[in-house]
Amino acid sequence: MASDLEEVQKVLRTVAEGQAQLLSAVESISQRVGELERSRDGHRQNNPEIDGVGRTATPLGSGFTHTPAAVMPAEAGTRTPPAPSSPEVKSGFSSRVILTTYPKQIGIKPLPLDWGAADPLQRGPVTVSRSASTIGRRNAIGAHGGSYSIYYALALASRELKADHKPDYTNTEPAVKIGPFPQWSDKKKIVAMDPWGHLVPWLFKDVMEKENVDLRPTIAITKAHMKLPELEESVRSGRLVPDGKVCLNKFGELSVTKFAVEPVWYLPGVAERFGIDEGTLRRSLFEHTGGMYPELITRSDIKVFLPPIGGLTVYCFGDPAKMSDPSKRLALRIHDECNGSDVFGSDICTCRPYLIFGIEEAVKEAQNGGSGVVIYFRKEGRALGEVTKYLVYNARKRGEDRASDYFKRTENIAGVKDMRFQALMPDILHWLGIQKIDRMLSMSNMKHDAIVGQGIPIHERVELPESLIPADSRVEIDAKINAGYFTTGQRMTEEQLKSVQGRIWEDIDH
Ligand SMILES: [Zn+2]
C-alpha cells in the first residue's frame, strides 16, 4: 500500500517536472515570438499576459474586455518563475503576469514561517518580494513599504527602478540593541509587526545568500537630534533645564533614538484581537481593497499580510535599555497623527499641544533617570483621513459647532466616530519590552483600555493642562471628556456642552 502511494507520488512528480519543462519551453518560444514581433513593430507596447494558471493566457494588449481576475481558477500547475538571467527579467517585466494564487502551483515553495517561534531562524524570515528568484518563496501577502508600496509599483512601471535592484545594507544596522524579549515569541502579544524586522539582513544572511532570496527589513532604528520651538521656549522659561545628554543645550535641542516600524500582520492573531474569525477578516480585506490581494482568499496556507497602511515611529528619550527595566520609571505618550495640528499648527484641536506636552514630560522623565517614550501612529483624522476630517470641519463650522454635537458630525459623515481601533496598538509596547507605564500622557479611554487589556498596567494618567488648550479646541476636548475621556476635572452635563461653541470661519480675531 505504502509503496503504491510512493509510486503514485513518483509518477506525479515526474509529470509535474515534465509540465514545468514544457511550460518553460513554451515560455521561451513565446518570448522569441514576442521579440520578433517587437522588432517588427518597434513602437508596440509590452503585451503582457496573465499566467500562473497553466492553461489559457489572456492577452491584455488587445483591449479591455479581459479582466485579470477572470483568469484566476484552475488548480493545475503553472510555469516556474523565470530565471533571473533571462532577458525578460532584465527588461523589468516578464512577458506574462505571474500569479501566485494557488498553493499547489509548480514553483510555489514558501519559505517556512513559524510565527511565535522563539528562535528567529526557526521562526523564519517574512518575504513578499516578487523578484524572479523569490516569487515562488513568498510566505506573506501584500508588499513592503506599507502605504508607500504603490510608489514602488510606480517606480517599476516607469522604469525609474530596476526590478533586479539588490539593496546594499552596509552600515544600516540598528543604532541601538533592543531585546529579544519573551514577548517576541508570544503569539498573543505580537501580531501586527515582525519582532525580527530590524535584523532581517543580518539574521537571515545565510538564506539570502544560499537560496538567493530577497528579504527586507520592516523596522529601522536610528539616532537623531531634534529641535522644536516650544521646547526652546520651555528652556528659556526654565520649565526644562539643559542636562547636556537628553536635553542638550539652551535651545532645547533633544537627543533621541527613533524606531520606524512598518505593519506586518499575523492574520489569525489580528482576527483574534478583533474578536472575529480569520475568514471574515481575510474576506473583508480582500473585498474592500478592490480585490487587490487575491491570495487573502486563495492562500490559506499563508498567514502573514503586509497591509498598505501607515506604520509608526517610536521616539525614545534617555537610554533605550531603560524602557524594559521595571525598576526605572516610564512616561509614555501614544499619539495618532493629525497633520493639520501636529505640523501646521491648526488650533481647532489639541493634537500638537498634547504632542509637545508628551515630549516635554518624556524628556523630564529621562532626565530624572527614567525613560520617556512618544509613539507616533500614522492614523490621520482618527484613521478616517483628511478628506473626511475637512468635511466634518465644514459641517461643524456651517452649523453651530457645539461640543454636544461634536461626535455626531463625524458619525453622520463617516458612519463611525473613530476608526483607529487601538486593538493592535499595544504590540509596539510589548516589542519594546515595556511591562508597566508610570505616567500615561493621554486622556483616551480606548488607548488606556487596549494597553491594560494587554496586561500592561498604567499607574497614573496625566491629562493635558488647561493652560495648553487652544481656545477653539474646547469643543473637541470637552466633547471627548464628556464621551468618557479621562479627566481629574469635572465632566460637563449635556446642557453645559451645548454652551461650548467653536468660532465660526470669519471670526479670526480671537
Ligand atoms: Zn488634531
Short mmCIF file of C-alpha atoms and ligand atoms in Angstrom, two decimals:
data_model
loop_
_atom_site.label_atom_id
_atom_site.label_comp_id
_atom_site.label_asym_id
_atom_site.label_seq_id
_atom_site.Cartn_x
_atom_site.Cartn_y
_atom_site.Cartn_z
CA MET A 1 0.00 0.00 0.00
CA ALA A 2 2.70 2.43 1.11
CA SER A 3 4.86 1.52 -1.84
CA ASP A 4 1.87 2.02 -4.18
CA LEU A 5 1.46 5.54 -2.81
CA GLU A 6 5.14 6.21 -3.23
CA GLU A 7 4.90 5.00 -6.80
CA VAL A 8 1.96 7.34 -7.47
CA GLN A 9 3.84 10.24 -5.90
CA LYS A 10 6.87 9.50 -8.01
CA VAL A 11 4.81 9.47 -11.19
CA LEU A 12 3.09 12.72 -10.19
CA ARG A 13 6.44 14.34 -9.54
CA THR A 14 7.68 13.26 -12.96
CA VAL A 15 4.52 14.64 -14.55
CA ALA A 16 4.95 17.93 -12.68
CA GLU A 17 8.58 18.20 -13.74
CA GLY A 18 7.64 17.42 -17.32
CA GLN A 19 4.98 20.08 -17.22
CA ALA A 20 7.41 22.65 -15.84
CA GLN A 21 9.88 21.87 -18.61
CA LEU A 22 7.14 22.04 -21.23
CA LEU A 23 5.92 25.37 -19.90
CA SER A 24 9.36 26.87 -19.80
CA ALA A 25 9.88 25.68 -23.38
CA VAL A 26 6.59 27.33 -24.37
CA GLU A 27 7.73 30.41 -22.50
CA SER A 28 11.00 30.64 -24.34
CA ILE A 29 9.23 30.14 -27.69
CA SER A 30 6.63 32.80 -26.95
CA GLN A 31 9.42 35.06 -25.80
CA ARG A 32 11.18 34.59 -29.12
CA VAL A 33 7.91 35.27 -30.94
CA GLY A 34 7.42 38.37 -28.79
CA GLU A 35 10.92 39.59 -29.63
CA LEU A 36 10.30 39.05 -33.33
CA GLU A 37 7.01 40.93 -33.13
CA ARG A 38 8.57 43.78 -31.24
CA SER A 39 11.38 44.06 -33.72
CA ARG A 40 8.77 44.19 -36.50
CA ASP A 41 6.83 46.91 -34.72
CA GLY A 42 9.26 48.99 -32.71
CA HIS A 43 6.66 51.15 -31.03
CA ARG A 44 4.40 48.40 -29.90
CA GLN A 45 3.84 48.32 -26.15
CA ASN A 46 4.72 45.38 -23.99
CA ASN A 47 1.93 42.89 -24.41
CA PRO A 48 1.52 41.29 -21.02
CA GLU A 49 -0.37 38.11 -20.48
CA ILE A 50 -1.72 36.61 -17.35
CA ASP A 51 -0.13 33.39 -16.24
CA GLY A 52 0.00 31.26 -13.18
CA VAL A 53 -2.85 29.05 -14.22
CA GLY A 54 -1.17 26.65 -16.60
CA ARG A 55 -3.83 26.98 -19.28
CA THR A 56 -5.22 29.99 -21.10
CA ALA A 57 -3.01 33.02 -21.17
CA THR A 58 -5.17 36.06 -21.75
CA PRO A 59 -3.74 38.83 -23.87
CA LEU A 60 -4.34 42.24 -22.35
CA GLY A 61 -2.99 44.44 -25.07
CA SER A 62 -5.86 43.87 -27.49
CA GLY A 63 -8.45 45.69 -25.42
CA PHE A 64 -10.01 45.89 -22.01
CA THR A 65 -12.53 43.12 -22.28
CA HIS A 66 -10.44 40.67 -20.30
CA THR A 67 -10.01 41.28 -16.63
CA PRO A 68 -7.08 39.57 -14.93
CA ALA A 69 -9.35 38.34 -12.15
CA ALA A 70 -11.28 36.28 -14.68
CA VAL A 71 -8.25 34.12 -15.22
CA MET A 72 -7.94 33.03 -11.63
CA PRO A 73 -9.27 29.48 -11.16
CA ALA A 74 -7.81 26.08 -12.11
CA GLU A 75 -5.90 24.12 -9.55
CA ALA A 76 -3.36 22.93 -12.08
CA GLY A 77 0.30 23.83 -12.11
CA THR A 78 1.98 26.76 -13.72
CA ARG A 79 5.29 27.68 -15.17
CA THR A 80 8.23 28.01 -12.86
CA PRO A 81 9.33 31.61 -12.30
CA PRO A 82 11.82 32.74 -14.94
CA ALA A 83 15.50 32.54 -14.07
CA PRO A 84 16.98 35.90 -13.06
CA SER A 85 19.33 35.81 -16.00
CA SER A 86 16.61 35.58 -18.65
CA PRO A 87 16.25 38.67 -20.85
CA GLU A 88 12.59 39.12 -19.94
CA VAL A 89 13.55 39.82 -16.34
CA LYS A 90 16.21 42.27 -17.33
CA SER A 91 13.60 44.33 -19.16
CA GLY A 92 11.78 44.75 -15.83
CA PHE A 93 8.60 42.89 -16.68
CA SER A 94 8.16 39.32 -17.85
CA SER A 95 6.05 38.67 -20.92
CA ARG A 96 3.40 37.09 -18.73
CA VAL A 97 1.89 38.25 -15.46
CA ILE A 98 2.81 35.69 -12.84
CA LEU A 99 0.12 34.86 -10.34
CA THR A 100 0.95 33.08 -7.12
CA THR A 101 -2.64 32.34 -6.36
CA TYR A 102 -2.66 28.63 -5.64
CA PRO A 103 -0.58 26.73 -3.10
CA LYS A 104 -0.08 23.70 -5.35
CA GLN A 105 1.29 25.58 -8.33
CA ILE A 106 4.64 24.41 -9.62
CA GLY A 107 7.46 26.59 -8.34
CA ILE A 108 5.49 27.68 -5.27
CA LYS A 109 7.50 26.72 -2.22
CA PRO A 110 7.07 29.32 0.53
CA LEU A 111 9.97 29.82 2.95
CA PRO A 112 8.99 28.18 6.26
CA LEU A 113 7.44 30.69 8.66
CA ASP A 114 6.55 29.70 12.20
CA TRP A 115 5.07 32.84 13.78
CA GLY A 116 5.80 32.99 17.50
CA ALA A 117 8.84 30.70 17.45
CA ALA A 118 11.45 31.98 19.92
CA ASP A 119 14.47 31.22 17.76
CA PRO A 120 14.46 33.63 14.79
CA LEU A 121 15.95 31.02 12.50
CA GLN A 122 13.15 28.65 13.38
CA ARG A 123 10.60 31.46 13.06
CA GLY A 124 11.98 32.19 9.59
CA PRO A 125 12.05 35.41 7.57
CA VAL A 126 8.97 37.14 6.14
CA THR A 127 9.14 37.71 2.41
CA VAL A 128 6.74 39.32 -0.06
CA SER A 129 9.29 40.04 -2.76
CA ARG A 130 8.30 39.34 -6.36
CA SER A 131 11.87 39.30 -7.60
CA ALA A 132 12.48 36.46 -10.02
CA SER A 133 14.38 34.32 -7.53
CA THR A 134 11.96 34.91 -4.64
CA ILE A 135 8.47 34.98 -6.11
CA GLY A 136 7.95 31.28 -5.55
CA ARG A 137 9.27 31.55 -1.98
CA ARG A 138 6.84 34.27 -0.83
CA ASN A 139 5.42 33.44 2.57
CA ALA A 140 3.41 36.61 3.04
CA ILE A 141 0.75 38.55 1.16
CA GLY A 142 0.96 42.22 0.22
CA ALA A 143 4.04 44.34 -0.34
CA HIS A 144 6.77 46.12 1.57
CA GLY A 145 6.56 49.79 2.47
CA GLY A 146 3.07 49.97 3.94
CA SER A 147 1.18 52.80 2.24
CA TYR A 148 4.23 53.54 0.10
CA SER A 149 4.09 50.18 -1.68
CA ILE A 150 2.13 51.81 -4.52
CA TYR A 151 5.01 54.22 -5.18
CA TYR A 152 7.29 51.20 -5.51
CA ALA A 153 4.94 49.83 -8.18
CA LEU A 154 5.00 53.21 -9.93
CA ALA A 155 8.79 53.34 -9.83
CA LEU A 156 8.96 49.94 -11.51
CA ALA A 157 6.27 50.78 -14.05
CA SER A 158 8.01 53.99 -15.06
CA ARG A 159 11.34 52.17 -15.14
CA GLU A 160 12.88 54.54 -12.63
CA LEU A 161 13.69 51.47 -10.56
CA LYS A 162 15.27 48.27 -11.81
CA ALA A 163 13.32 45.17 -10.83
CA ASP A 164 16.54 43.33 -10.02
CA HIS A 165 17.95 46.07 -7.76
CA LYS A 166 19.58 44.48 -4.73
CA PRO A 167 19.63 46.66 -1.60
CA ASP A 168 23.07 47.22 -0.09
CA TYR A 169 22.61 47.11 3.70
CA THR A 170 26.18 48.04 4.62
CA ASN A 171 26.18 50.19 7.79
CA THR A 172 22.39 50.24 8.06
CA GLU A 173 22.21 48.04 11.15
CA PRO A 174 20.24 49.28 14.21
CA ALA A 175 21.82 52.18 16.14
CA VAL A 176 20.96 50.52 19.45
CA LYS A 177 20.36 46.96 20.56
CA ILE A 178 16.88 46.01 21.65
CA GLY A 179 15.57 42.71 23.03
CA PRO A 180 14.95 39.97 22.30
CA PHE A 181 12.22 39.86 24.93
CA PRO A 182 9.99 36.90 25.82
CA GLN A 183 7.07 38.90 24.36
CA TRP A 184 8.60 38.50 20.90
CA SER A 185 7.68 34.84 20.85
CA ASP A 186 4.20 35.26 22.31
CA LYS A 187 1.62 34.81 19.55
CA LYS A 188 -0.93 36.64 21.66
CA LYS A 189 1.27 39.67 22.28
CA ILE A 190 2.77 40.50 18.90
CA VAL A 191 0.53 40.13 15.85
CA ALA A 192 0.92 43.44 13.99
CA MET A 193 4.67 43.76 13.44
CA ASP A 194 7.61 41.49 12.77
CA PRO A 195 9.63 41.30 16.01
CA TRP A 196 12.73 40.39 13.99
CA GLY A 197 12.07 43.04 11.33
CA HIS A 198 15.09 45.18 12.29
CA LEU A 199 17.61 42.35 11.95
CA VAL A 200 16.50 40.71 8.70
CA PRO A 201 19.64 41.25 6.54
CA TRP A 202 21.94 40.02 9.32
CA LEU A 203 19.90 37.20 10.90
CA PHE A 204 18.96 35.69 7.57
CA LYS A 205 22.19 36.40 5.70
CA ASP A 206 22.70 32.70 5.04
CA VAL A 207 19.32 32.04 3.49
CA MET A 208 19.61 35.25 1.46
CA GLU A 209 22.90 34.14 0.01
CA LYS A 210 22.38 30.40 -0.30
CA GLU A 211 18.83 30.47 -1.60
CA ASN A 212 19.17 33.79 -3.41
CA VAL A 213 16.02 35.23 -1.84
CA ASP A 214 15.21 38.91 -1.49
CA LEU A 215 14.46 39.77 2.16
CA ARG A 216 13.88 43.28 3.51
CA PRO A 217 13.74 44.86 6.96
CA THR A 218 10.40 46.20 8.24
CA ILE A 219 11.94 48.06 11.18
CA ALA A 220 14.85 50.53 11.28
CA ILE A 221 16.48 52.12 14.32
CA THR A 222 18.48 55.34 14.24
CA LYS A 223 19.63 58.23 16.45
CA ALA A 224 18.99 61.93 15.91
CA HIS A 225 18.84 65.42 17.36
CA MET A 226 15.58 67.30 17.24
CA LYS A 227 14.57 70.92 17.72
CA LEU A 228 11.10 72.23 18.48
CA PRO A 229 10.24 75.92 19.02
CA GLU A 230 8.02 75.12 22.03
CA LEU A 231 10.90 73.31 23.76
CA GLU A 232 13.26 76.21 23.11
CA GLU A 233 10.65 78.30 24.91
CA SER A 234 10.47 75.73 27.74
CA VAL A 235 14.22 76.08 28.28
CA ARG A 236 14.05 79.90 28.10
CA SER A 237 11.24 79.94 30.69
CA GLY A 238 13.08 77.46 32.91
CA ARG A 239 10.48 74.65 32.70
CA LEU A 240 13.12 72.45 31.11
CA VAL A 241 16.74 72.52 32.23
CA PRO A 242 19.52 71.50 29.81
CA ASP A 243 21.44 68.47 31.06
CA GLY A 244 23.78 68.08 28.08
CA LYS A 245 22.69 64.49 27.50
CA VAL A 246 18.95 64.24 26.80
CA CYS A 247 18.07 67.91 26.56
CA LEU A 248 21.31 69.10 25.10
CA ASN A 249 21.56 72.86 25.22
CA LYS A 250 19.95 76.23 25.87
CA PHE A 251 17.99 75.92 22.62
CA GLY A 252 16.27 72.83 23.94
CA GLU A 253 17.88 70.58 21.32
CA LEU A 254 17.00 66.98 22.11
CA SER A 255 18.86 63.74 21.69
CA VAL A 256 16.56 60.92 20.63
CA THR A 257 16.56 57.29 19.47
CA LYS A 258 13.98 56.62 16.76
CA PHE A 259 12.38 53.35 15.64
CA ALA A 260 10.41 53.23 12.39
CA VAL A 261 8.05 50.26 12.12
CA GLU A 262 6.05 49.02 9.13
CA PRO A 263 2.98 46.88 9.77
CA VAL A 264 3.29 43.09 9.39
CA TRP A 265 0.09 41.30 10.32
CA TYR A 266 -0.19 37.72 11.52
CA LEU A 267 -3.77 37.27 10.35
CA PRO A 268 -5.00 34.66 12.89
CA GLY A 269 -3.72 36.91 15.72
CA VAL A 270 -5.20 40.08 14.25
CA ALA A 271 -8.58 38.38 13.82
CA GLU A 272 -8.45 37.23 17.41
CA ARG A 273 -7.77 40.77 18.69
CA PHE A 274 -10.90 41.97 16.91
CA GLY A 275 -12.93 39.00 18.11
CA ILE A 276 -13.70 37.87 14.57
CA ASP A 277 -12.75 34.76 12.59
CA GLU A 278 -9.80 34.78 10.21
CA GLY A 279 -12.02 34.07 7.20
CA THR A 280 -14.16 37.16 7.80
CA LEU A 281 -11.04 39.29 8.23
CA ARG A 282 -9.46 37.94 5.02
CA ARG A 283 -12.65 38.38 3.05
CA SER A 284 -13.19 41.96 4.21
CA LEU A 285 -9.57 42.89 3.46
CA PHE A 286 -9.85 41.27 0.01
CA GLU A 287 -13.17 42.80 -0.97
CA HIS A 288 -12.61 46.27 0.41
CA THR A 289 -9.26 46.73 -1.24
CA GLY A 290 -10.97 46.11 -4.57
CA GLY A 291 -9.72 42.53 -4.74
CA MET A 292 -6.16 43.80 -4.61
CA TYR A 293 -4.79 40.71 -2.83
CA PRO A 294 -6.46 37.51 -4.20
CA GLU A 295 -4.14 35.41 -2.04
CA LEU A 296 -6.07 36.55 1.02
CA ILE A 297 -8.79 34.24 -0.27
CA THR A 298 -6.87 31.51 -2.11
CA ARG A 299 -3.76 31.04 0.00
CA SER A 300 -4.97 29.99 3.41
CA ASP A 301 -1.53 28.38 3.80
CA ILE A 302 -0.08 31.92 4.04
CA LYS A 303 -0.81 33.59 7.37
CA VAL A 304 1.07 36.89 7.17
CA PHE A 305 -0.09 40.07 5.41
CA LEU A 306 1.79 43.34 4.89
CA PRO A 307 -1.10 45.81 4.65
CA PRO A 308 -0.91 49.03 2.58
CA ILE A 309 -1.31 51.29 5.60
CA GLY A 310 0.88 53.69 7.56
CA GLY A 311 3.21 52.47 10.26
CA LEU A 312 4.51 54.09 13.42
CA THR A 313 7.58 55.82 14.84
CA VAL A 314 8.92 55.47 18.39
CA TYR A 315 10.76 58.48 19.84
CA CYS A 316 12.73 57.33 22.85
CA PHE A 317 14.37 59.84 25.19
CA GLY A 318 17.09 58.63 27.53
CA ASP A 319 18.76 55.23 27.49
CA PRO A 320 16.58 52.86 25.39
CA ALA A 321 17.57 49.94 27.65
CA LYS A 322 15.56 51.57 30.46
CA MET A 323 12.24 51.12 28.62
CA SER A 324 12.18 47.44 29.52
CA ASP A 325 13.65 47.85 33.02
CA PRO A 326 10.76 47.63 35.51
CA SER A 327 12.88 49.34 38.19
CA LYS A 328 13.01 52.53 36.09
CA ARG A 329 10.11 54.93 35.69
CA LEU A 330 8.46 55.27 32.29
CA ALA A 331 6.41 58.14 30.83
CA LEU A 332 4.55 57.40 27.60
CA ARG A 333 2.51 59.29 25.02
CA ILE A 334 0.72 57.36 22.27
CA HIS A 335 -0.07 59.93 19.60
CA ASP A 336 -2.19 59.44 16.49
CA GLU A 337 -1.30 61.62 13.54
CA CYS A 338 -3.08 64.94 12.99
CA ASN A 339 -1.07 66.64 10.28
CA GLY A 340 -3.03 69.92 10.37
CA SER A 341 -2.21 70.49 14.01
CA ASP A 342 0.98 68.44 14.53
CA VAL A 343 2.85 70.08 11.65
CA PHE A 344 0.85 73.09 10.53
CA GLY A 345 -0.33 74.41 13.89
CA SER A 346 -4.11 74.40 13.35
CA ASP A 347 -5.78 75.43 16.61
CA ILE A 348 -9.03 73.53 16.11
CA CYS A 349 -7.79 70.60 18.19
CA THR A 350 -5.38 69.79 20.99
CA CYS A 351 -3.13 67.47 18.99
CA ARG A 352 0.11 69.45 18.74
CA PRO A 353 -0.20 70.85 22.28
CA TYR A 354 -0.62 67.31 23.63
CA LEU A 355 2.23 66.02 21.47
CA ILE A 356 4.58 68.74 22.71
CA PHE A 357 3.43 68.22 26.30
CA GLY A 358 4.10 64.49 25.83
CA ILE A 359 7.61 65.13 24.53
CA GLU A 360 8.40 67.56 27.36
CA GLU A 361 7.18 65.15 30.04
CA ALA A 362 9.05 62.29 28.37
CA VAL A 363 12.25 64.37 28.40
CA LYS A 364 11.78 65.21 32.09
CA GLU A 365 11.32 61.53 32.97
CA ALA A 366 14.52 60.68 31.07
CA GLN A 367 16.39 63.49 32.79
CA ASN A 368 15.29 62.05 36.14
CA GLY A 369 16.93 58.73 35.30
CA GLY A 370 13.88 57.02 33.84
CA SER A 371 12.66 56.64 30.29
CA GLY A 372 10.37 58.82 28.16
CA VAL A 373 8.69 57.49 25.05
CA VAL A 374 6.44 59.07 22.43
CA ILE A 375 4.93 56.77 19.80
CA TYR A 376 3.51 58.37 16.67
CA PHE A 377 0.98 56.37 14.64
CA ARG A 378 0.05 57.27 11.05
CA LYS A 379 -3.68 57.27 11.66
CA GLU A 380 -4.69 60.66 10.29
CA GLY A 381 -8.01 62.05 11.44
CA ARG A 382 -8.89 59.11 13.70
CA ALA A 383 -7.88 56.90 10.75
CA LEU A 384 -10.68 58.40 8.67
CA GLY A 385 -8.26 60.52 6.64
CA GLU A 386 -8.06 64.23 5.95
CA VAL A 387 -10.85 64.41 3.39
CA THR A 388 -13.41 63.10 5.87
CA LYS A 389 -11.90 65.33 8.53
CA TYR A 390 -12.31 68.50 6.47
CA LEU A 391 -15.87 67.54 5.54
CA VAL A 392 -16.56 67.28 9.26
CA TYR A 393 -14.92 70.66 9.87
CA ASN A 394 -17.19 72.22 7.24
CA ALA A 395 -20.29 70.62 8.73
CA ARG A 396 -19.25 71.87 12.15
CA LYS A 397 -18.43 75.41 11.11
CA ARG A 398 -21.56 75.77 8.95
CA GLY A 399 -23.60 74.51 11.88
CA GLU A 400 -23.26 75.87 15.38
CA ASP A 401 -20.12 73.86 16.26
CA ARG A 402 -21.27 72.88 19.71
CA ALA A 403 -19.40 70.32 21.84
CA SER A 404 -22.68 68.44 22.28
CA ASP A 405 -22.75 67.70 18.51
CA TYR A 406 -19.02 67.09 18.04
CA PHE A 407 -19.05 63.29 17.60
CA LYS A 408 -22.43 63.32 15.84
CA ARG A 409 -20.95 65.37 12.98
CA THR A 410 -18.28 62.72 12.34
CA GLU A 411 -20.74 59.87 12.69
CA ASN A 412 -23.15 61.47 10.21
CA ILE A 413 -20.43 61.54 7.57
CA ALA A 414 -18.25 58.52 8.29
CA GLY A 415 -20.76 56.21 9.97
CA VAL A 416 -18.45 55.84 12.96
CA LYS A 417 -16.78 58.37 15.20
CA ASP A 418 -13.40 56.71 15.20
CA MET A 419 -11.63 54.06 13.09
CA ARG A 420 -8.32 53.97 14.92
CA PHE A 421 -9.06 50.62 16.55
CA GLN A 422 -6.45 50.59 19.29
CA ALA A 423 -6.55 46.78 19.50
CA LEU A 424 -3.24 46.38 17.64
CA MET A 425 -1.52 49.42 19.17
CA PRO A 426 -0.06 47.69 22.28
CA ASP A 427 2.13 45.38 20.14
CA ILE A 428 4.83 48.03 19.96
CA LEU A 429 4.88 48.28 23.78
CA HIS A 430 5.40 44.52 24.03
CA TRP A 431 8.12 44.73 21.40
CA LEU A 432 9.93 47.48 23.32
CA GLY A 433 9.79 45.24 26.38
CA ILE A 434 7.58 47.70 28.31
CA GLN A 435 5.96 45.96 31.29
CA LYS A 436 4.27 48.90 33.04
CA ILE A 437 3.63 52.57 32.48
CA ASP A 438 4.18 55.01 35.32
CA ARG A 439 2.80 58.10 33.62
CA MET A 440 0.45 57.76 30.67
CA LEU A 441 0.24 61.11 28.87
CA SER A 442 -3.14 60.55 27.30
CA MET A 443 -6.78 61.03 28.15
CA SER A 444 -8.05 58.42 25.69
CA ASN A 445 -10.05 55.57 27.15
CA MET A 446 -9.61 53.45 24.04
CA LYS A 447 -5.83 53.61 24.33
CA HIS A 448 -5.94 53.02 28.07
CA ASP A 449 -8.23 50.00 27.79
CA ALA A 450 -6.24 48.46 24.94
CA ILE A 451 -2.97 48.69 26.89
CA VAL A 452 -4.38 47.45 30.19
CA GLY A 453 -6.25 44.72 28.29
CA GLN A 454 -2.87 43.51 27.02
CA GLY A 455 -1.66 43.11 30.60
CA ILE A 456 0.41 46.29 30.86
CA PRO A 457 -0.68 48.27 33.95
CA ILE A 458 -0.91 52.08 33.86
CA HIS A 459 -0.11 53.66 37.22
CA GLU A 460 -1.05 57.27 36.52
CA ARG A 461 -2.96 59.04 33.74
CA VAL A 462 -1.95 62.62 33.00
CA GLU A 463 -4.34 64.96 31.23
CA LEU A 464 -3.39 67.95 29.12
CA PRO A 465 -3.06 71.01 31.40
CA GLU A 466 -5.80 73.63 30.90
CA SER A 467 -3.23 76.28 30.04
CA LEU A 468 -2.17 74.35 26.93
CA ILE A 469 -5.65 74.00 25.42
CA PRO A 470 -6.20 76.41 22.47
CA ALA A 471 -9.48 78.36 22.67
CA ASP A 472 -11.07 76.89 19.53
CA SER A 473 -10.30 73.34 20.58
CA ARG A 474 -12.52 73.49 23.67
CA VAL A 475 -15.28 71.95 21.55
CA GLU A 476 -13.13 68.89 20.87
CA ILE A 477 -11.69 68.40 24.32
CA ASP A 478 -14.96 68.95 26.20
CA ALA A 479 -16.81 66.60 23.86
CA LYS A 480 -14.11 63.97 24.38
CA ILE A 481 -14.17 64.33 28.15
CA ASN A 482 -17.93 64.02 28.10
CA ALA A 483 -17.67 60.88 25.96
CA GLY A 484 -15.55 59.22 28.64
CA TYR A 485 -12.01 60.53 28.08
CA PHE A 486 -10.01 60.68 31.28
CA THR A 487 -10.08 63.81 33.43
CA THR A 488 -9.45 64.72 37.03
CA GLY A 489 -11.66 67.75 36.48
CA GLN A 490 -15.38 67.98 36.00
CA ARG A 491 -17.38 66.21 33.36
CA MET A 492 -19.93 68.58 31.81
CA THR A 493 -23.62 67.89 31.58
CA GLU A 494 -25.35 67.74 28.18
CA GLU A 495 -26.73 71.22 28.85
CA GLN A 496 -23.32 72.66 29.60
CA LEU A 497 -21.84 71.01 26.50
CA LYS A 498 -24.35 72.84 24.32
CA SER A 499 -22.88 76.12 25.53
CA VAL A 500 -19.33 75.18 24.45
CA GLN A 501 -19.10 76.58 20.96
CA GLY A 502 -16.23 76.98 18.48
CA ARG A 503 -15.66 80.08 16.46
CA ILE A 504 -17.12 80.43 13.02
CA TRP A 505 -14.92 80.75 9.93
CA GLU A 506 -14.93 84.54 9.66
CA ASP A 507 -14.03 85.04 13.29
CA ILE A 508 -10.26 85.15 13.23
CA ASP A 509 -9.63 87.88 15.79
CA HIS A 510 -9.97 85.73 18.86
ZN ZN B 1 -5.95 67.26 15.73
#
